[in-house]
Each structure stands twice: as C-alpha cells, then as structure tokens.
Coordinates of C-alpha atoms in Angstrom, one line a residue:
Chain A
M565 CA 109.1 -10.2 62.9
L566 CA 108.0 -13.5 64.4
V567 CA 104.3 -13.5 65.6
Q568 CA 101.6 -15.9 66.7
A569 CA 98.6 -15.1 64.6
V570 CA 95.2 -16.5 64.0
V571 CA 93.7 -16.1 60.5
L572 CA 90.4 -14.1 60.6
H573 CA 89.9 -14.0 56.8
S574 CA 91.6 -15.0 53.6
R575 CA 90.8 -14.2 50.1
P576 CA 92.6 -15.5 47.0
Y577 CA 95.0 -13.2 45.3
R578 CA 96.2 -14.1 41.8
E579 CA 96.8 -17.8 41.3
N580 CA 98.6 -19.2 44.4
S581 CA 98.5 -16.2 46.8
Q582 CA 96.2 -15.0 49.5
L583 CA 95.5 -11.7 51.2
V584 CA 95.0 -12.5 54.8
D585 CA 93.8 -10.7 57.9
L586 CA 95.7 -11.9 60.9
L587 CA 95.0 -11.2 64.5
S588 CA 98.5 -11.3 66.0
D589 CA 99.8 -11.4 69.6
Q590 CA 102.2 -8.5 69.1
A591 CA 100.8 -6.2 66.6
G592 CA 97.1 -6.5 66.6
L593 CA 95.4 -6.8 63.3
I594 CA 97.8 -7.4 60.4
R595 CA 97.0 -7.5 56.7
A596 CA 99.5 -9.7 54.8
L597 CA 100.2 -11.4 51.5
F598 CA 100.9 -15.1 51.6
R599 CA 102.2 -17.0 48.6
G600 CA 101.3 -20.7 49.0
K601 CA 102.2 -23.8 47.1
P602 CA 100.0 -24.7 44.1
A603 CA 96.9 -26.6 45.0
S604 CA 97.6 -26.2 48.8
P605 CA 94.8 -24.9 51.0
G606 CA 97.0 -22.0 52.1
L607 CA 96.3 -20.2 55.4
T608 CA 93.0 -21.2 56.9
P609 CA 90.7 -19.2 59.2
F610 CA 90.4 -20.3 62.8
V611 CA 93.9 -21.7 62.8
L612 CA 96.7 -20.2 65.0
Y613 CA 100.0 -20.0 63.1
E614 CA 103.5 -19.0 64.0
C615 CA 104.3 -16.5 61.2
K616 CA 107.5 -15.0 60.1
L617 CA 106.5 -11.6 58.7
A618 CA 108.4 -9.0 56.7
A619 CA 107.4 -5.5 56.0
G620 CA 105.9 -4.9 52.6
Y621 CA 104.1 -2.0 51.0
S622 CA 102.5 0.6 53.4
D623 CA 100.6 -1.4 56.1
L624 CA 100.8 -4.7 54.1
Y625 CA 103.2 -7.4 55.3
F626 CA 104.5 -10.5 53.6
V627 CA 104.2 -13.9 55.3
H628 CA 107.5 -15.6 54.6
R629 CA 106.8 -18.7 56.7
A630 CA 103.7 -20.0 58.5
E631 CA 103.6 -23.1 60.7
P632 CA 100.2 -24.2 62.3
L633 CA 100.4 -24.2 66.1
K634 CA 96.8 -24.9 67.0
V635 CA 93.7 -26.0 65.0
F636 CA 90.5 -25.2 66.8
P637 CA 87.9 -28.0 67.0
Q638 CA 86.1 -27.9 63.7
L639 CA 83.5 -25.2 63.8
V640 CA 80.3 -26.2 62.0
G641 CA 76.7 -24.9 61.6
R642 CA 75.5 -22.2 64.0
E643 CA 78.9 -22.1 65.9
L644 CA 80.7 -21.4 62.6
Y645 CA 78.3 -18.5 61.9
L646 CA 79.0 -17.1 65.4
A647 CA 82.7 -17.4 64.8
L648 CA 82.4 -15.7 61.4
Y649 CA 80.5 -12.9 63.2
L650 CA 83.4 -12.4 65.5
N651 CA 85.8 -12.2 62.6
E652 CA 83.6 -9.7 60.6
L653 CA 83.1 -7.5 63.6
T654 CA 86.8 -7.4 64.4
I655 CA 87.9 -6.7 60.8
K656 CA 85.3 -4.0 60.3
L657 CA 85.9 -2.2 63.6
I658 CA 89.6 -2.3 63.9
K659 CA 90.9 0.3 61.5
N660 CA 94.1 1.3 63.3
L661 CA 96.6 -1.5 63.3
A662 CA 97.8 -0.5 66.8
D663 CA 94.2 -1.3 68.1
G664 CA 93.6 -5.0 68.8
Q665 CA 97.0 -5.6 70.3
F666 CA 95.6 -7.2 73.4
L667 CA 92.6 -8.8 71.6
Q668 CA 94.0 -12.1 70.6
G669 CA 93.9 -13.7 74.0
I670 CA 90.2 -13.1 74.5
Y671 CA 89.4 -13.9 70.8
L672 CA 91.1 -17.4 71.2
K673 CA 89.3 -18.0 74.5
V674 CA 85.9 -17.1 73.0
L675 CA 86.6 -19.2 69.9
T676 CA 87.6 -22.2 72.0
R677 CA 84.5 -22.0 74.2
L678 CA 82.2 -21.5 71.1
A679 CA 83.6 -24.7 69.7
Q680 CA 83.0 -26.5 72.9
S681 CA 79.5 -25.3 73.8
S682 CA 76.3 -25.4 71.8
E683 CA 74.3 -23.9 74.7
R684 CA 72.8 -20.7 73.2
Y685 CA 72.7 -18.7 76.4
Q686 CA 76.4 -19.3 77.0
Q687 CA 77.2 -18.5 73.4
E688 CA 75.3 -15.2 73.5
A689 CA 77.1 -14.3 76.8
L690 CA 80.5 -15.0 75.1
L691 CA 79.6 -12.8 72.1
R692 CA 78.6 -9.9 74.4
H693 CA 81.8 -10.3 76.4
Y694 CA 83.9 -10.2 73.2
E695 CA 82.0 -7.1 71.9
L696 CA 82.6 -5.3 75.1
I697 CA 86.4 -6.1 75.1
L698 CA 86.6 -5.1 71.4
I699 CA 85.0 -1.7 72.2
E700 CA 87.3 -1.2 75.2
E701 CA 90.3 -2.0 72.9
L702 CA 89.2 0.7 70.5
G703 CA 89.5 3.1 73.4
V704 CA 85.9 4.3 73.1
K705 CA 84.3 2.7 76.2
P706 CA 83.2 5.3 78.7
D707 CA 83.3 4.9 82.5
F708 CA 80.5 2.5 83.6
N709 CA 80.8 3.6 87.2
Q710 CA 79.8 7.2 86.7
T711 CA 77.8 9.4 84.4
Q712 CA 79.3 11.9 82.1
N713 CA 78.6 14.5 84.8
G714 CA 80.7 12.6 87.3
E715 CA 77.8 11.2 89.3
T716 CA 78.0 7.6 90.6
I717 CA 75.9 5.1 88.8
L718 CA 73.1 4.0 91.2
D719 CA 71.5 0.6 91.2
N720 CA 67.9 1.9 91.1
Q721 CA 68.3 4.8 88.7
F722 CA 67.9 4.4 85.0
Y723 CA 70.6 5.5 82.5
C724 CA 71.0 6.0 78.7
L725 CA 74.3 5.7 76.9
D726 CA 75.4 8.6 74.8
F727 CA 78.0 6.6 72.8
D728 CA 80.4 9.5 72.4
N729 CA 80.2 11.0 75.9
G730 CA 79.1 8.4 78.4
W731 CA 76.1 7.6 80.6
L732 CA 73.2 10.0 81.3
K733 CA 70.4 9.8 83.8
S734 CA 67.1 8.8 82.1
Q735 CA 63.5 7.8 82.7
P736 CA 62.6 4.1 82.8
T737 CA 60.2 4.8 79.9
E738 CA 62.8 6.2 77.6
A739 CA 64.0 3.9 74.8
N740 CA 67.3 2.2 75.5
S741 CA 67.2 3.0 79.2
V742 CA 69.2 0.6 81.4
P743 CA 68.9 0.2 85.2
G744 CA 72.1 1.2 87.0
R745 CA 72.4 -2.3 88.5
I746 CA 72.5 -3.8 85.0
V747 CA 75.0 -1.2 83.8
K748 CA 77.4 -2.4 86.5
L749 CA 76.8 -6.1 85.6
I750 CA 77.4 -5.4 82.0
D751 CA 80.7 -3.7 82.9
A752 CA 81.7 -6.8 84.9
A753 CA 80.7 -9.0 82.0
D754 CA 78.5 -10.9 84.4
F755 CA 75.6 -12.2 82.2
S756 CA 74.4 -14.8 84.6
D757 CA 71.1 -12.9 84.9
P758 CA 68.9 -13.2 81.7
D759 CA 67.8 -9.6 82.1
T760 CA 71.4 -8.4 81.9
L761 CA 72.0 -10.4 78.8
K762 CA 68.8 -9.0 77.2
Y763 CA 69.8 -5.4 78.0
A764 CA 73.4 -6.1 76.9
K765 CA 72.2 -7.4 73.5
R766 CA 70.1 -4.3 72.9
L767 CA 72.8 -1.9 74.1
M768 CA 75.7 -3.6 72.1
R769 CA 73.6 -3.8 68.9
S770 CA 73.0 -0.1 68.8
W771 CA 76.5 0.8 70.0
L772 CA 78.1 -1.4 67.4
D773 CA 75.8 0.0 64.7
H774 CA 77.0 3.5 65.8
L775 CA 80.7 2.4 65.6
L776 CA 80.3 0.7 62.2
G777 CA 78.6 3.7 60.6
Q778 CA 77.3 2.7 57.2
Q779 CA 79.0 -0.7 57.1
P780 CA 76.5 -3.5 57.3
L781 CA 77.3 -6.8 59.1
F782 CA 76.6 -9.5 56.6
T783 CA 76.7 -12.3 59.2
R784 CA 73.7 -10.7 60.9
E785 CA 71.8 -11.0 57.6
L786 CA 72.8 -14.6 57.3
F787 CA 71.5 -15.3 60.8
K788 CA 68.2 -13.7 59.9
R789 CA 67.9 -15.8 56.8
I790 CA 68.6 -19.2 58.5
K791 CA 66.1 -18.4 61.2
T792 CA 67.9 -20.2 64.0
Chain B
M841 CA 108.0 1.7 24.4
L842 CA 105.3 -0.6 22.8
P843 CA 102.5 0.8 20.7
P844 CA 99.5 1.6 23.0
I845 CA 97.2 -1.0 21.3
L846 CA 99.8 -3.7 22.0
E847 CA 100.2 -2.6 25.6
E848 CA 96.4 -2.8 25.9
L849 CA 96.5 -6.4 24.6
I850 CA 99.2 -7.4 27.0
Q851 CA 97.3 -5.9 29.9
A852 CA 94.1 -7.7 28.8
L853 CA 95.9 -11.0 28.6
R854 CA 97.0 -10.7 32.2
L855 CA 93.4 -11.3 33.2
L856 CA 94.0 -15.0 32.6
P857 CA 95.1 -17.1 35.6
G858 CA 98.8 -17.7 35.9
V859 CA 99.7 -15.1 33.3
G860 CA 102.2 -12.6 34.5
P861 CA 103.7 -9.7 32.5
K862 CA 106.3 -11.8 30.7
S863 CA 103.8 -14.5 29.7
A864 CA 101.4 -11.9 28.5
Q865 CA 104.1 -10.3 26.3
R866 CA 105.0 -13.7 24.8
M867 CA 101.3 -14.5 24.1
A868 CA 100.7 -11.1 22.5
F869 CA 103.7 -11.5 20.2
L870 CA 102.7 -15.0 19.3
L871 CA 99.2 -13.8 18.4
L872 CA 100.6 -11.1 16.2
E873 CA 102.7 -13.7 14.4
D874 CA 99.7 -15.9 13.8
K875 CA 97.1 -13.5 12.4
A876 CA 94.6 -16.2 11.4
G877 CA 94.8 -17.9 14.8
A878 CA 94.4 -14.5 16.5
T879 CA 91.4 -13.6 14.4
A880 CA 89.8 -17.0 15.2
L881 CA 90.5 -16.5 18.9
A882 CA 89.0 -13.0 18.9
S883 CA 85.9 -14.2 17.1
A884 CA 85.5 -17.1 19.4
L885 CA 85.8 -14.8 22.4
Q886 CA 83.3 -12.4 21.0
Q887 CA 80.9 -15.2 20.3
A888 CA 81.2 -16.7 23.8
V889 CA 80.8 -13.3 25.5
S890 CA 77.7 -12.5 23.4
H891 CA 76.0 -15.9 23.4
I892 CA 77.0 -17.8 26.6
H893 CA 74.9 -16.9 29.6
R894 CA 73.6 -18.7 32.7
C895 CA 71.0 -21.4 32.4
Q896 CA 67.7 -20.1 33.9
R897 CA 67.4 -23.3 36.0
C898 CA 70.8 -24.4 37.2
Q899 CA 73.0 -21.3 36.6
N900 CA 75.6 -23.2 34.6
Y901 CA 76.9 -21.6 31.5
S902 CA 74.7 -22.3 28.4
Q903 CA 74.1 -21.2 24.9
T904 CA 70.4 -21.6 25.4
D905 CA 68.0 -20.3 28.1
I906 CA 67.9 -23.8 29.6
C907 CA 71.1 -25.8 29.4
H908 CA 71.4 -29.2 27.7
I909 CA 71.5 -31.0 31.1
C910 CA 68.3 -29.3 32.4
Q911 CA 66.6 -30.1 29.1
Q912 CA 66.9 -33.8 29.7
P913 CA 63.6 -34.9 31.4
E914 CA 65.2 -38.2 32.7
R915 CA 67.8 -36.2 34.6
I916 CA 65.3 -33.9 36.2
K917 CA 63.0 -36.8 37.0
L918 CA 65.7 -38.4 39.2
E919 CA 65.1 -35.5 41.7
Q920 CA 68.7 -35.2 42.6
I921 CA 70.3 -31.7 42.5
C922 CA 74.1 -31.6 42.9
V923 CA 75.1 -28.2 44.3
V924 CA 78.6 -27.1 43.1
S925 CA 80.4 -23.8 43.4
S926 CA 81.9 -23.6 39.9
P927 CA 81.0 -24.7 36.4
L928 CA 84.3 -26.6 36.3
D929 CA 82.9 -28.9 39.0
V930 CA 80.0 -29.9 36.6
L931 CA 82.6 -30.8 34.0
S932 CA 84.4 -33.0 36.6
F933 CA 81.2 -34.9 37.5
E934 CA 80.2 -35.3 33.9
Q935 CA 83.7 -36.6 32.9
A936 CA 83.5 -39.1 35.7
S937 CA 80.1 -40.4 34.4
L938 CA 79.0 -41.3 38.0
Y939 CA 76.0 -39.0 38.3
Q940 CA 72.8 -38.8 36.3
G941 CA 70.9 -36.0 38.1
S942 CA 70.9 -32.3 37.6
Y943 CA 73.1 -29.5 39.0
F944 CA 73.0 -26.1 40.6
V945 CA 76.0 -23.8 40.2
T946 CA 76.5 -21.2 42.9
H947 CA 79.4 -19.4 41.2
G948 CA 81.1 -18.8 44.5
L949 CA 80.6 -19.3 48.2
L950 CA 79.1 -17.4 51.1
S951 CA 81.6 -15.0 52.5
P952 CA 80.1 -12.3 54.8
I953 CA 83.4 -10.3 55.1
D954 CA 83.6 -10.0 51.3
G955 CA 79.9 -9.1 51.2
I956 CA 78.9 -12.3 49.3
G957 CA 75.5 -13.3 50.6
A958 CA 72.7 -15.6 49.5
E959 CA 71.5 -13.1 46.9
E960 CA 74.8 -13.1 45.0
L961 CA 74.8 -17.0 44.9
K962 CA 71.1 -17.1 43.8
L963 CA 70.3 -19.4 46.7
D964 CA 66.7 -18.2 46.6
Q965 CA 66.4 -19.9 43.2
L966 CA 68.0 -23.1 44.7
E967 CA 65.4 -22.9 47.5
Q968 CA 62.6 -22.7 44.9
L969 CA 64.0 -25.8 43.2
S970 CA 64.3 -27.7 46.5
K971 CA 60.6 -26.9 47.2
Q972 CA 59.7 -28.7 44.0
L973 CA 61.4 -31.9 45.1
S974 CA 59.3 -34.7 46.6
A975 CA 60.2 -36.5 49.8
H976 CA 62.4 -38.8 47.7
G977 CA 64.3 -35.8 46.4
E978 CA 67.9 -35.1 47.3
L979 CA 70.2 -32.1 47.4
I980 CA 73.8 -33.2 47.1
L981 CA 76.2 -30.6 48.5
A982 CA 79.5 -30.9 46.6
L983 CA 81.0 -27.7 47.9
P984 CA 84.7 -27.1 48.8
A985 CA 85.9 -28.2 52.3
S986 CA 86.7 -24.7 53.4
V987 CA 85.2 -22.3 55.9
E988 CA 83.2 -20.6 53.2
G989 CA 82.1 -24.0 51.8
E990 CA 81.0 -25.1 55.2
A991 CA 79.0 -21.8 55.8
T992 CA 77.3 -22.3 52.4
S993 CA 76.5 -25.9 53.0
Y994 CA 74.9 -25.0 56.4
F995 CA 72.8 -22.3 54.9
I996 CA 71.5 -24.6 52.2
S997 CA 70.8 -27.4 54.6
Q998 CA 68.8 -25.1 56.8
F999 CA 66.3 -24.2 54.1
A1000 CA 66.2 -27.7 52.7
K1001 CA 65.2 -29.1 56.1
Q1002 CA 62.2 -26.7 56.1
H1003 CA 61.0 -28.3 52.8
A1004 CA 61.7 -31.8 54.2
C1005 CA 64.1 -32.7 51.4
K1006 CA 67.1 -34.9 52.0
V1007 CA 70.4 -33.2 52.1
T1008 CA 73.7 -35.1 51.7
R1009 CA 77.3 -34.0 51.2
L1010 CA 80.3 -35.5 49.6
A1011 CA 82.7 -37.4 51.9
Q1012 CA 85.7 -35.4 53.0
G1013 CA 89.2 -36.4 54.0
L1014 CA 92.4 -37.8 52.6
S1015 CA 92.9 -37.9 48.9
A1016 CA 93.8 -41.2 47.2
G1017 CA 97.5 -41.9 47.2
R1018 CA 98.4 -39.2 49.6
E1019 CA 100.6 -39.8 52.6
L1020 CA 99.1 -39.2 56.0
A1021 CA 102.1 -37.2 57.1
N1022 CA 101.6 -34.8 54.3
A1023 CA 98.0 -34.0 55.0
D1024 CA 97.2 -30.6 56.5
S1025 CA 95.5 -30.5 59.9
R1026 CA 92.1 -29.5 58.5
T1027 CA 92.0 -32.4 56.1
L1028 CA 93.1 -34.8 58.8
S1029 CA 90.4 -33.5 61.1
H1030 CA 87.7 -34.1 58.4
A1031 CA 89.1 -37.6 57.7
F1032 CA 89.2 -38.5 61.4
S1033 CA 85.7 -37.2 62.2
G1034 CA 84.3 -39.1 59.1
R1035 CA 86.0 -42.4 59.8
T1036 CA 84.0 -45.5 59.0
Q1037 CA 83.9 -49.0 60.4
I1038 CA 85.5 -51.8 58.3

C-alpha cells in the first residue's frame, strides 16, 4: 500500500528501528514499524512522507520505504507545544483505525498555519477548529441545529451539551450553558467573536475530557508549567 | 532444548543494545567457556548495580552521593551548567576537554505522548540549580536536535528566563565532512536558519 502520511509520534524500538504513529491520507491513523539505517534520524514528526507499507502483525504495518515529501517550517517554542498537543490528542482519541481517514487534510492545514502564525487568538481558533473536526471524525458530534428533542436551536435561548445525547435547553445561570447563537457559530467554526472562542474553549475542554476518560493530556500539563 | 538457567542467561543478555537471539547465544556459551571472566563480569555487574547511583546534584552516575565533577569547587564556581540528555554525552564533553563547568543529566527528553514530563527528568532540580546562578551564570543546552530535544530546550529556557539566567544552546547543522546532498531536510533546515556571516 502506497500512502502519504505525516508522522505524529515516533519512539525507538531496539537499536535502529522505530515504532511510528502515522496519519495517512488513505487509512487514517496507522501504527507501523520502521527499520532505519544506523545513526540516521529515522522518521521525524511533522514531516509528510510517501510510505510504502506492508501488512504486519495484527494492526501493525511495516514501513518498507519512506521518502520525505514536505517538511513543515521548523516548529519551535510555543508553536511546537501546540503541534504536540494536536498529535497527543489525535493519538489518544483515535482508537479505531478507520477513524481519522479524512483528518489528514485539516491536520496539515492547521499545522501549516500554526507554523506561520504566532498570533495567539488565531492559534486558539485553529485548535478549536481541529478539535471539532476530530470529534466529528469520531462520529460522536451531535446535531448543532437542534436539541436532542428535535427542537430548533434558537439564538436567544441557552443550551447545555449532554455529550452522549446532544443539546438540551438550560438556564443561563447553569454551569456550561451556551447561548444558541454561539452554538451555531461554534458549529460553523466561526471564532471571529472572542465570546465564541471563550465558550468553545470551555465546551471543548470538558467534551474532550469526557472522550479521553481517564487518559491525561500531558501537553496540557506542560503548558501549565511553562506559564505562557 | 537448553537448560532453563542457560535460557534465562540468553534472555537476560538480549537486554543489551544490538544483541539479538544469535548474538546472545554466542555470548552465553563464551561466558560458560571462560568461567573466571564470567565470574568477574557477574561481580562487576553486581557491584555497579549496588553502588552506582545518581549524583544528588547533577544526576550523572556516581559511586558517591556527589559525583567527582560536582565535588570540584573550581568547576562549580564557573557558574556554567551544561544540560545533556544522557551520561554518555558527559563522557563526550570530558573526552573533548573543551568544557570546564558542571553538568546536569536529564536521562531522557520531554515526550508528552509517552508520558515523560518535567518530573521524570528532574527538571525541578535543574530549576533550583539555575536559581542559584548569578547574572553571569549560564545554562548550556546540549540536547539532541529532535522534536523532543526542542520541546525540552524550550521548557528549560522558559524557567531560566524567569530567573534571569543566560541560556545558550549548541550550534546545530551539518556535521564535519558530510556532503550537503546527503543531509536530511531537518538538518539542512537547522543549518540554513543558523547560517553565519563570513
């Protein structure tokens, strides 16, 4: 199988091999074994490769050949941490290999824009957009146009998200209540209004925590520690 | 087919880097042929495992609580701490005789996906050491030019800045004698962004 794949993570395996998590254009997230040359850097995260893959054991593939197609502008500092967050989130959320099949395009777009922009508002908007697409790709995003009872979401009404069943009418005073107008803007990934971004951050954080279960996100811990 | 104790030895030898099943078998039989050598090796291993631990100051391996480098006041007084990811890197620096300051060994690099954070690398301890440096002090980051190395360098530079201590890193790019055409894109990118005027 010939795929275009970006490396999300690599860890050394024995002396010259690596276990890599690849986000591919055809098969979503792939776990593969790559045997490199001695002292070569091997497959590197944030590089898009053309890979020739062969089926291995169970879900594990073997990378027979890998040619770099595109190297993203070098990610450093805060932008690197943001990109590592994308990778950790993707690997921890995608369990089923069929999921993530259409994710590569948006991942590459977000990565390119992260490397180009150091404007924090823009970066946060990019992360929220990616999180939303990732959840959609997992097939667990409810309808943002109507409540779980089939009622249309209204601009001036407040709603709470029941992660497993969809939106429910709520009171403005309830924790995690979101105005209907904002629900629609989040659905459209329109974060031009700072209020939308603020609500989206709070919503996505609790939604992702729900989806991750007991798995912590270590990149979040790093962000807290560096106090950026 | 082999006695269980011998199988166990072969399995244990496979822990070593580059040792596959065949090499491990050869090593095991060689050790059985040379009983004196095998006994000396077993004793040396036992001694090392029992008596070598991490230096309380720099985390490098040491037979004493404070290693021989950290015990030299003239090296500490230089107020230079070279941060490396492996004890082997300390050896490389010492063999090159180009550096007279002290070290801090992280024994790895930050890797959020693998659950390796600041705690595992004892970076709090490094932060405490950097707090003790004066304005003339320097943290020299000699970490690998990888994504994890970059993430670790950034983390250290952030807390060092808070304590107003100077942070430098080793130059990165093409290695001596290497053809440009053989350099991978990441190395070329480092070399290009770090180009200097001549």
